[in-house]
mmCIF file of C-alpha atoms in Angstrom:
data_model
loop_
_atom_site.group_PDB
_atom_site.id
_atom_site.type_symbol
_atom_site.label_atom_id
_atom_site.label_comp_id
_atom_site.label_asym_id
_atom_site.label_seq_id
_atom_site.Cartn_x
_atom_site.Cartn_y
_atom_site.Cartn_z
ATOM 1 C CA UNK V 1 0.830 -18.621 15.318
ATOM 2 C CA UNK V 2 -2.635 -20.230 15.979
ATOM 3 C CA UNK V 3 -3.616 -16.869 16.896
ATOM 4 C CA UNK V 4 -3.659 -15.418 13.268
ATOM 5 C CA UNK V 5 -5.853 -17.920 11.802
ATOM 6 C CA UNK V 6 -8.372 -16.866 14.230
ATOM 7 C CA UNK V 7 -7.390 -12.879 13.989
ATOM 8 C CA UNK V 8 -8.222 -13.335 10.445
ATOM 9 C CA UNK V 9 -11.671 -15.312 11.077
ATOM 10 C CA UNK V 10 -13.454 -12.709 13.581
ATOM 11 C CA UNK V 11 -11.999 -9.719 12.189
ATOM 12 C CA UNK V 12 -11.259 -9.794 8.721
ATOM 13 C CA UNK V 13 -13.438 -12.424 7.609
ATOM 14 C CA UNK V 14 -16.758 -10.425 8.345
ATOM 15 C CA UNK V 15 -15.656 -7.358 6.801
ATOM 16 C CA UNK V 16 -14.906 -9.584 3.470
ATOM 17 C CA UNK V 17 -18.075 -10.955 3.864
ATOM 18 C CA UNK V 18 -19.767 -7.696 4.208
ATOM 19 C CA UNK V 19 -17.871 -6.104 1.205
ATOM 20 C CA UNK V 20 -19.168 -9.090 -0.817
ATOM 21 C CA UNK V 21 -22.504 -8.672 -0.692
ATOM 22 C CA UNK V 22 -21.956 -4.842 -1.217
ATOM 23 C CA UNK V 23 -20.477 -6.130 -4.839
ATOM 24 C CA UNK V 24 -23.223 -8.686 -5.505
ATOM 25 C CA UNK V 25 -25.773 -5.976 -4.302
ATOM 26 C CA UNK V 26 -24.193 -3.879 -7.020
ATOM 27 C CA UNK V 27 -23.848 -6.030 -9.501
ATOM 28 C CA UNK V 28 -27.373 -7.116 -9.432
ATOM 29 C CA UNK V 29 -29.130 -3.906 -8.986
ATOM 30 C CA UNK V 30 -27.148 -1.104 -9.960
ATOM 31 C CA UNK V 31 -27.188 1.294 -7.210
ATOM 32 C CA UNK V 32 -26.939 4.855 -7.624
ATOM 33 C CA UNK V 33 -23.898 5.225 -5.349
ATOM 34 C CA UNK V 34 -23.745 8.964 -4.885
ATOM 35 C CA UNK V 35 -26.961 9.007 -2.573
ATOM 36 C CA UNK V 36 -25.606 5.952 -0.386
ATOM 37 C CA UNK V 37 -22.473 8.034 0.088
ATOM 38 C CA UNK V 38 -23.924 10.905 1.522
ATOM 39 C CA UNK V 39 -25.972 9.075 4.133
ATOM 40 C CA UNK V 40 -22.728 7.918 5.483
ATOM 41 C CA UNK V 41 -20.875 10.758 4.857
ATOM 42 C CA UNK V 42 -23.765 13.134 6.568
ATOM 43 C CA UNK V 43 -25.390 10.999 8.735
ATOM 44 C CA UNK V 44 -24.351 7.646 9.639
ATOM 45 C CA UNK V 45 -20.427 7.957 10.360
ATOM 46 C CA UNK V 46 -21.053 11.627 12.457
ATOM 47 C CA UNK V 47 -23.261 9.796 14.786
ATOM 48 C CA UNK V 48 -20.626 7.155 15.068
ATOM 49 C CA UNK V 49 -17.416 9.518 15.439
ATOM 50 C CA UNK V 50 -19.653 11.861 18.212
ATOM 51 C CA UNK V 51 -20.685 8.387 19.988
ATOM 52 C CA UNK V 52 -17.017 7.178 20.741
ATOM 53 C CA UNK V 53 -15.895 10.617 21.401
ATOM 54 C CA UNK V 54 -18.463 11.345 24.372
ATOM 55 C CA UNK V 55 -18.463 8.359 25.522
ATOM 56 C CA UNK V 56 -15.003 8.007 25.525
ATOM 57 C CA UNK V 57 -12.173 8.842 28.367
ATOM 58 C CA UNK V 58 -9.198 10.147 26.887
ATOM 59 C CA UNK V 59 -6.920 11.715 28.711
ATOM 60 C CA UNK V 60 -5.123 15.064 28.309
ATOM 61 C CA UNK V 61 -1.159 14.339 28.246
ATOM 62 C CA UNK V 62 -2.220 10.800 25.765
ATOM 63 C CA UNK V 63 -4.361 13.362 23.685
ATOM 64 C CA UNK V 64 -0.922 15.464 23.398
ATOM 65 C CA UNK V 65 0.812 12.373 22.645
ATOM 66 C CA UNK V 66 -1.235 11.431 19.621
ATOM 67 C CA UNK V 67 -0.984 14.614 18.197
ATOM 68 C CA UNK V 68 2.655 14.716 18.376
ATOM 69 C CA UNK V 69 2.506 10.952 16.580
ATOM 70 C CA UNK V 70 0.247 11.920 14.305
ATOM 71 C CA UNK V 71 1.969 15.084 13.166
ATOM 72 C CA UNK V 72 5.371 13.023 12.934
ATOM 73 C CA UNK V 73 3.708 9.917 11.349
ATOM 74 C CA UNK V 74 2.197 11.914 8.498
ATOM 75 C CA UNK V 75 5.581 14.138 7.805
ATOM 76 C CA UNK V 76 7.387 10.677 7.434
ATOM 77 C CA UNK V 77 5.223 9.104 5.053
ATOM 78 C CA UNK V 78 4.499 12.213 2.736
ATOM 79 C CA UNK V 79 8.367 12.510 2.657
ATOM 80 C CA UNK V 80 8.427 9.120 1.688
ATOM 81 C CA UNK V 81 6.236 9.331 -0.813
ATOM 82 C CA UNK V 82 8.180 12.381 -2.202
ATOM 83 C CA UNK V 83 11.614 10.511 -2.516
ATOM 84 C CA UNK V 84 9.820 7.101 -3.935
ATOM 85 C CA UNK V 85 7.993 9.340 -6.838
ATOM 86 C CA UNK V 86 11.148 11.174 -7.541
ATOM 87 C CA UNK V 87 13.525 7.698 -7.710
ATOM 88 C CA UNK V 88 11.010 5.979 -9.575
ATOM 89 C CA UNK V 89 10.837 9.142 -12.506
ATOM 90 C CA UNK V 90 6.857 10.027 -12.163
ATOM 91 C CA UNK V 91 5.023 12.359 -13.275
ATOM 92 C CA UNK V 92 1.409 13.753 -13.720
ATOM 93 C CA UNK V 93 -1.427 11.403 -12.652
ATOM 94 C CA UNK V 94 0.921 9.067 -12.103
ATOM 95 C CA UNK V 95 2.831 10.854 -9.135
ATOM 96 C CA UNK V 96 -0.538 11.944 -7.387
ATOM 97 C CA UNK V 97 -1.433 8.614 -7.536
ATOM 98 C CA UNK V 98 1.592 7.076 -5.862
ATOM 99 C CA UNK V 99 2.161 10.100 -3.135
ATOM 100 C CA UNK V 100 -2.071 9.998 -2.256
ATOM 101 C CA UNK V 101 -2.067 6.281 -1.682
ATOM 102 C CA UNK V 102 0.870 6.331 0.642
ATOM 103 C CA UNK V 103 -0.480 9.068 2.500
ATOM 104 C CA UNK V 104 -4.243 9.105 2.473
ATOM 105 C CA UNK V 105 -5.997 5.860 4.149
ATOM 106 C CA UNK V 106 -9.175 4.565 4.888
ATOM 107 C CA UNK V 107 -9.855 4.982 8.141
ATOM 108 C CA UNK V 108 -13.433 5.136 7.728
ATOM 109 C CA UNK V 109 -15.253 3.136 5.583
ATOM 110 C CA UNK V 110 -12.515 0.477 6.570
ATOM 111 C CA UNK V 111 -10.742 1.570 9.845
ATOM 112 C CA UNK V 112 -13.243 2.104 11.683
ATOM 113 C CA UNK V 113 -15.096 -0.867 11.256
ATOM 114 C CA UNK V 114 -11.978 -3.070 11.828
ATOM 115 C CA UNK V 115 -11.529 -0.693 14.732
ATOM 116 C CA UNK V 116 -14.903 -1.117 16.151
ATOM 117 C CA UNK V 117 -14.234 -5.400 16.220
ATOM 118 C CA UNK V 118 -11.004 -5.402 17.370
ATOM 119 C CA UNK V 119 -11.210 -3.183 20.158
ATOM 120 C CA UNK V 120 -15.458 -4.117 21.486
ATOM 121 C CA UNK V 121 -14.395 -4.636 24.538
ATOM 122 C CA UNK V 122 -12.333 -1.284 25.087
ATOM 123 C CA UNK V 123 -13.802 2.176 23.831
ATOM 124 C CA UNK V 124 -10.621 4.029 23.685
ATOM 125 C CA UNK V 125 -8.891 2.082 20.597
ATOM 126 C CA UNK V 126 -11.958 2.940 18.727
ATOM 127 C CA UNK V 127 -11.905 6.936 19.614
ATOM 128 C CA UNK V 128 -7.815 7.005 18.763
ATOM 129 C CA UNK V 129 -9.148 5.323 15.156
ATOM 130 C CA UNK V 130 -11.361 8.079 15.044
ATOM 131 C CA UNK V 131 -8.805 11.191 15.767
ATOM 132 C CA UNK V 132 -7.271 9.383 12.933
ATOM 133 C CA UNK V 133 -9.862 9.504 10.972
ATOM 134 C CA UNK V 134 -10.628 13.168 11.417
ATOM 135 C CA UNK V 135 -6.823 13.852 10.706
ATOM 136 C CA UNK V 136 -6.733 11.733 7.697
ATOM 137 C CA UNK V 137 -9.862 13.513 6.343
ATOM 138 C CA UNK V 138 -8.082 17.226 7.329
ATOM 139 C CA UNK V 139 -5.233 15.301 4.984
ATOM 140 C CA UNK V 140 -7.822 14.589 1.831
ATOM 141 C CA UNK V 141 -8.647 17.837 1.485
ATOM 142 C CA UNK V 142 -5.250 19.577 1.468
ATOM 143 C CA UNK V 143 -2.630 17.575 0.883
ATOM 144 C CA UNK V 144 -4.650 14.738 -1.317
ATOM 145 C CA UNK V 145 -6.087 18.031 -3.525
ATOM 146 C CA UNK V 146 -2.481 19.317 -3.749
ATOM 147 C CA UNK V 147 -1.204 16.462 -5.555
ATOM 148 C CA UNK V 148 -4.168 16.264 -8.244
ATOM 149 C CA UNK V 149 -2.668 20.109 -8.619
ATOM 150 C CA UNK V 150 -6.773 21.304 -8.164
ATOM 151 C CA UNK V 151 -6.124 25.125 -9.109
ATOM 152 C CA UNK V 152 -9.850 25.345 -9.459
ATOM 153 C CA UNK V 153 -9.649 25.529 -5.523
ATOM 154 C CA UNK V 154 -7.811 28.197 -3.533
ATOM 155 C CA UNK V 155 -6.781 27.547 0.014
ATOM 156 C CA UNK V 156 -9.864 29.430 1.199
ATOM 157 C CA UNK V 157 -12.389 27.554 -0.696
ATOM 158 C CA UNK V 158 -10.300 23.873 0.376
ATOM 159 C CA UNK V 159 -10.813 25.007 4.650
ATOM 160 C CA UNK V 160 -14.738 25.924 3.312
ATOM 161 C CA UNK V 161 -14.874 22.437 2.476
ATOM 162 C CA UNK V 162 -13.397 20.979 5.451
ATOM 163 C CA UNK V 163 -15.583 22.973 7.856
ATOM 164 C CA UNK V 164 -18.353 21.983 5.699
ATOM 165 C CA UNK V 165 -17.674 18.139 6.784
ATOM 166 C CA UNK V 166 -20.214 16.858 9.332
ATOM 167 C CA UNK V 167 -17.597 14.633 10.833
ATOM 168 C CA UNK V 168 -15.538 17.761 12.049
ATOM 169 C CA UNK V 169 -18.746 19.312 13.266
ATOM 170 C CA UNK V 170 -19.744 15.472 15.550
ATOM 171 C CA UNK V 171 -15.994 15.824 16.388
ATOM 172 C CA UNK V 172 -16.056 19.863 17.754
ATOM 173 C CA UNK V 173 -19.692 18.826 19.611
ATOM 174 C CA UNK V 174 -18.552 15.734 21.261
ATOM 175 C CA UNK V 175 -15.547 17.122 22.653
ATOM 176 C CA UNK V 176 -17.336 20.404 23.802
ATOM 177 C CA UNK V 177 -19.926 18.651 25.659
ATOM 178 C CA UNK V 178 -17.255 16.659 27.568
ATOM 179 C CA UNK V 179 -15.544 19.937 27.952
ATOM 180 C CA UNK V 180 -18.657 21.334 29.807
ATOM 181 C CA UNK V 181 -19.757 18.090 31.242
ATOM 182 C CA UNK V 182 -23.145 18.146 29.795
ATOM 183 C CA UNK V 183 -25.684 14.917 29.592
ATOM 184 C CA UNK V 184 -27.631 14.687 25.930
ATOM 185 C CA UNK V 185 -30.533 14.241 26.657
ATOM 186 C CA UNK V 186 -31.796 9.980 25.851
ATOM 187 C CA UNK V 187 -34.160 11.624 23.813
ATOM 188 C CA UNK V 188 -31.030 12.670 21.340
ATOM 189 C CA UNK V 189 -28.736 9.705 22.432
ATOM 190 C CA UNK V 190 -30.892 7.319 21.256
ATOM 191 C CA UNK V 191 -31.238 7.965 17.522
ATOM 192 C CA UNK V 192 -27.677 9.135 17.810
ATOM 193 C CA UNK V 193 -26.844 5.684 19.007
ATOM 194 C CA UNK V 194 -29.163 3.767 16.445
ATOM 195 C CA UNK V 195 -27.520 5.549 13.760
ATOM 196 C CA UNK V 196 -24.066 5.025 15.303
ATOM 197 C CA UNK V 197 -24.585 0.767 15.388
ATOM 198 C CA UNK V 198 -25.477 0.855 11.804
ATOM 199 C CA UNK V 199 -22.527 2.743 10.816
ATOM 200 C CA UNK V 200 -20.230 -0.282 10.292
ATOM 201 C CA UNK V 201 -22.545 -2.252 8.348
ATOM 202 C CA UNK V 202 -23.441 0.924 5.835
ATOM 203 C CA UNK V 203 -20.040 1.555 5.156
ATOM 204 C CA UNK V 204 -18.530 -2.236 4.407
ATOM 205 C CA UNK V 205 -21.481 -2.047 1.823
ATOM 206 C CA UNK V 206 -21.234 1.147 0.214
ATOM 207 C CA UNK V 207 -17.167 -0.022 -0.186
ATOM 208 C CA UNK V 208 -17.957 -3.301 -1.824
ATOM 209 C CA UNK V 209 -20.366 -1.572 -4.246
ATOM 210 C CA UNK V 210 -17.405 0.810 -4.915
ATOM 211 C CA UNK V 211 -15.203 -1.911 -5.302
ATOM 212 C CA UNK V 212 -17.412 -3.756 -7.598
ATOM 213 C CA UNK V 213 -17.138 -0.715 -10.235
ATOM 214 C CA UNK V 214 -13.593 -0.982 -10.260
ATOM 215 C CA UNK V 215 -12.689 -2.337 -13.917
ATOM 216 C CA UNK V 216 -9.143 -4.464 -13.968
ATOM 217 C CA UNK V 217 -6.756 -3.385 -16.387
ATOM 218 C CA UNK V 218 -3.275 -4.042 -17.215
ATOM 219 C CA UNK V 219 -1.175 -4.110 -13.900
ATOM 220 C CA UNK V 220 0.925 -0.768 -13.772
ATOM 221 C CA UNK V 221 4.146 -0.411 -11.381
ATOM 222 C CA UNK V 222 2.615 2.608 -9.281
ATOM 223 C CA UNK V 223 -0.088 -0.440 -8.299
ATOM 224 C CA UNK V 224 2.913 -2.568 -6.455
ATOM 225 C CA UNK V 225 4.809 0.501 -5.118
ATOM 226 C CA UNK V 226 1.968 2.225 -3.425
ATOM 227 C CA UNK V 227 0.758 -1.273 -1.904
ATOM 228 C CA UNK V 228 4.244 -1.783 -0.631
ATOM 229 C CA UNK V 229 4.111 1.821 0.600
ATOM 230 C CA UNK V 230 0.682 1.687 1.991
ATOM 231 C CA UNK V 231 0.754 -1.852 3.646
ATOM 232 C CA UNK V 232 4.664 -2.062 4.249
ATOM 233 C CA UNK V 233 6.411 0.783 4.828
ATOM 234 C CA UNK V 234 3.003 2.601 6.962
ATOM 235 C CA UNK V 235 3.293 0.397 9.757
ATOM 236 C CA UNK V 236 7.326 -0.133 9.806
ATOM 237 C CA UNK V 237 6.880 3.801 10.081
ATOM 238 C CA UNK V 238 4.182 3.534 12.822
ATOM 239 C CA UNK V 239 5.588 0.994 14.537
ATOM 240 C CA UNK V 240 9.219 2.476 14.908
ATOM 241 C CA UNK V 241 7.061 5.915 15.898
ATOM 242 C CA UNK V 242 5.282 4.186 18.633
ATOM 243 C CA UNK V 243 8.511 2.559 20.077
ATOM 244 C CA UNK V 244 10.109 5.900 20.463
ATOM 245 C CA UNK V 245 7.756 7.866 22.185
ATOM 246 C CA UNK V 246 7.004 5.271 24.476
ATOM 247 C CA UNK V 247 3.601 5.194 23.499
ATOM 248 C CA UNK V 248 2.043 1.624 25.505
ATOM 249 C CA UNK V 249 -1.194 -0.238 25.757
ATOM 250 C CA UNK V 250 -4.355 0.155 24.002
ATOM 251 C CA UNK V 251 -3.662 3.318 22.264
ATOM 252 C CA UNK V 252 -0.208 1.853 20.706
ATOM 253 C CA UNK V 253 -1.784 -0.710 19.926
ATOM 254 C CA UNK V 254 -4.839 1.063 18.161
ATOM 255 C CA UNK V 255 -2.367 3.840 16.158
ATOM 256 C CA UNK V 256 -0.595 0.408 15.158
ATOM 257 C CA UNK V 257 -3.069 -1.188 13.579
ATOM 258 C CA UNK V 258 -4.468 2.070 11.982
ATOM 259 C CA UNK V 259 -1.176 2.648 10.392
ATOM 260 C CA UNK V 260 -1.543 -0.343 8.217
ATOM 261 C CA UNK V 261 -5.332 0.304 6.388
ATOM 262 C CA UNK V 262 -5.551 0.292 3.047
ATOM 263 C CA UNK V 263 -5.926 3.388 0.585
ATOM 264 C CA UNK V 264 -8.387 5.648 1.150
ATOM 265 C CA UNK V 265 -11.302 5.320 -1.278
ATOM 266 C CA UNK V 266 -11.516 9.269 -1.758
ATOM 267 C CA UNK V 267 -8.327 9.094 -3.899
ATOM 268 C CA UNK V 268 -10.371 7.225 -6.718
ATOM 269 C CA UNK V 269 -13.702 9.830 -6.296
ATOM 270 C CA UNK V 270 -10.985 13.037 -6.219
ATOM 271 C CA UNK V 271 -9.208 12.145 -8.934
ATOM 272 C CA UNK V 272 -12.052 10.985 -11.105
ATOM 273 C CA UNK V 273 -13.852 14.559 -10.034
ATOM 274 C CA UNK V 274 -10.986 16.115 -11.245
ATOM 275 C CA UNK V 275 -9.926 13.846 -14.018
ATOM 276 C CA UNK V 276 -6.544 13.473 -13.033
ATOM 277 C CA UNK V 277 -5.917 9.026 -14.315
ATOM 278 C CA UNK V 278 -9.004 8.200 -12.815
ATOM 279 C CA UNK V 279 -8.562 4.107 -13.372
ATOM 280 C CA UNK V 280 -5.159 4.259 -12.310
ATOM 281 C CA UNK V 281 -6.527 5.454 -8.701
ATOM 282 C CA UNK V 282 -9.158 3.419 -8.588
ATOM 283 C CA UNK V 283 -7.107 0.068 -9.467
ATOM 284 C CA UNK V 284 -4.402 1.047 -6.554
ATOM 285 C CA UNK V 285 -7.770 1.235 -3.598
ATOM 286 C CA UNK V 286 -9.093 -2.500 -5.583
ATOM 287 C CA UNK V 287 -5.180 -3.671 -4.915
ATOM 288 C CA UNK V 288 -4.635 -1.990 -1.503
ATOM 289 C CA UNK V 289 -8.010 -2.803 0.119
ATOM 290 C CA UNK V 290 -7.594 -6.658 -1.114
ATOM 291 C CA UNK V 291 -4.069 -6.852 0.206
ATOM 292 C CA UNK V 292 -5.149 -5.412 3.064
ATOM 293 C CA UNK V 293 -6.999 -8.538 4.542
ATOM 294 C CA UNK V 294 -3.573 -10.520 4.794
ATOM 295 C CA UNK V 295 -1.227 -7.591 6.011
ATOM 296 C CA UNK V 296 -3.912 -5.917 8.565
ATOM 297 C CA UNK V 297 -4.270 -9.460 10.057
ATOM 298 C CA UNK V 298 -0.451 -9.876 10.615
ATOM 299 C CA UNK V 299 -0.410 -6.332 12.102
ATOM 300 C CA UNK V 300 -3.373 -7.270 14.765
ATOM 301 C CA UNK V 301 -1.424 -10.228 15.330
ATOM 302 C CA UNK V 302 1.690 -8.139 15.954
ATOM 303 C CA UNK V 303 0.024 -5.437 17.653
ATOM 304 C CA UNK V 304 -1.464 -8.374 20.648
ATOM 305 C CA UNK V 305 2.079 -9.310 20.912
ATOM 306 C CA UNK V 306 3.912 -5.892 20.732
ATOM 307 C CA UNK V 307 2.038 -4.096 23.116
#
């Protein structure tokens, strides 16, 4: 049991500390967040998803077997969120919230970051927390906009917006180049690579700042149920997953541990773009993401021992 105590100090420790000074940062000077966003969104975390993908060696028949987890891991929990809004009566607001925060995580502002600590040492957990990633933002923008009931947006308009995503576009170039076997030229790699080691640090920042915005209000029920969801019930899911396809090694492990981040922060910006109980949202990614720093340690703990 020694082992969490120290799981918790080099991992999770440094990301708290990081988010902390994002909120003090915040609270002192009163960043215009919008701007900061987009130079992660558009610039730092493509160089950082097209890094691990070229540099990493994935294999075909694992890449099939991801896919097939993914696909099953995602059915599972939307279902589940489906049955826990319907038994607990929801409605409205109040049912996007619960089904998004189930389904939707942060695997990039938080994953990857966690990803990028735990698994220094071995390149491949960090690309499977990426094909999560790019999944999870495919996800957002259907399935997340679904449940705020956006009719402002047709389907066409929603797959515009995805294709419009630079991290799709790192994702497409990375694996066409391996495809091909082409060198970039160090010219290209090294910016790319500059940008890509300043990706973690950007985004634990830009979170904190979020997270400093976040106003607490009275504690509503879709709060604990979407935490228990989120933290609980994701990586039971993932882990029983992951046991029955036989999945081993460094990539169980990695789908593991991504299984248990918290909610995804785009919840909170969707549904206050589109008004749908904005502080509701936003109080269930505060919650989830500060939960998160006991339950992700116990599922790196788990996932060492597991696999």
């Amino acid at each position: 049991m020694s082992y969490i105590p120290l799981i918790f100090l080099e991992v999770i420790v440094p990301l708290l500390i990081l988010l902390g000074i994002g909120a003090l940062l915040q609270k002192k000077f009163e960043f215009r967040l919008r701007p900061i966003a987009n130079l992660v969104t558009y610039c730092f975390l493509p160089a950082a998803v097209f890094l691990n993908l070229y540099e990493a060696e994935i294999d075909i028949g694992l890449l099939g077997q991801l896919t097939l987890y993914l696909v099953l891991f995602i059915v599972i929990v939307t279902i589940f969120g489906e049955l826990l809004s319907r038994s607990l009566g929801l409605g409205g607001g109040e049912e996007a919230a619960l089904k998004n925060s189930i389904s939707l995580m942060n695997s990039g502002n938080y994953g990857l970051p966690v990803s990028q600590l735990v698994f220094s040492a071995n390149p491949v957990g960090v690309s499977v927390q990426i094909l999560v990633l790019v999944v999870q933002n495919l996800l957002t923008f259907t399935y997340g906009l679904y449940n705020l009931r956006s009719s402002s947006k047709s389907l066409i308009e929603m797959m515009r917006e995805l294709l419009r995503l630079p991290v799709i576009h790192a994702m497409i170039g990375a694996f066409a180049l391996k495809f091909l076997h082409a060198d970039v030229p160090r010219f290209i790699m090294i910016p790319i690579e500059q940008l890509a080691g300043g990706f973690a640090a950007i985004a634990l920042l830009l979170l904190g700042m979020q997270l400093a915005q976040i106003e607490i209000r009275s504690f509503h029920r879709v709060i604990a149920w979407s935490a228990l969801g989120r933290l609980v019930v994701g990586p039971g899911i993932a882990l029983v997953l992951i046991l029955l396809l036989g999945i081993e090694g460094v990539i169980a492990q990695s789908l593991f541990i991504a299984s248990a981040f918290p909610t995804s922060r785009n919840t909170a910006t969707l549904a206050l773009e589109y008004d749908v109980e904005p502080e509701l949202h936003a109080q269930v990614v505060l919650y989830s993401t500060l939960l998160s720093s006991i339950t992700v340690t116990l599922v790196i703990y788990l996932s060492m021992q597991i696999f």
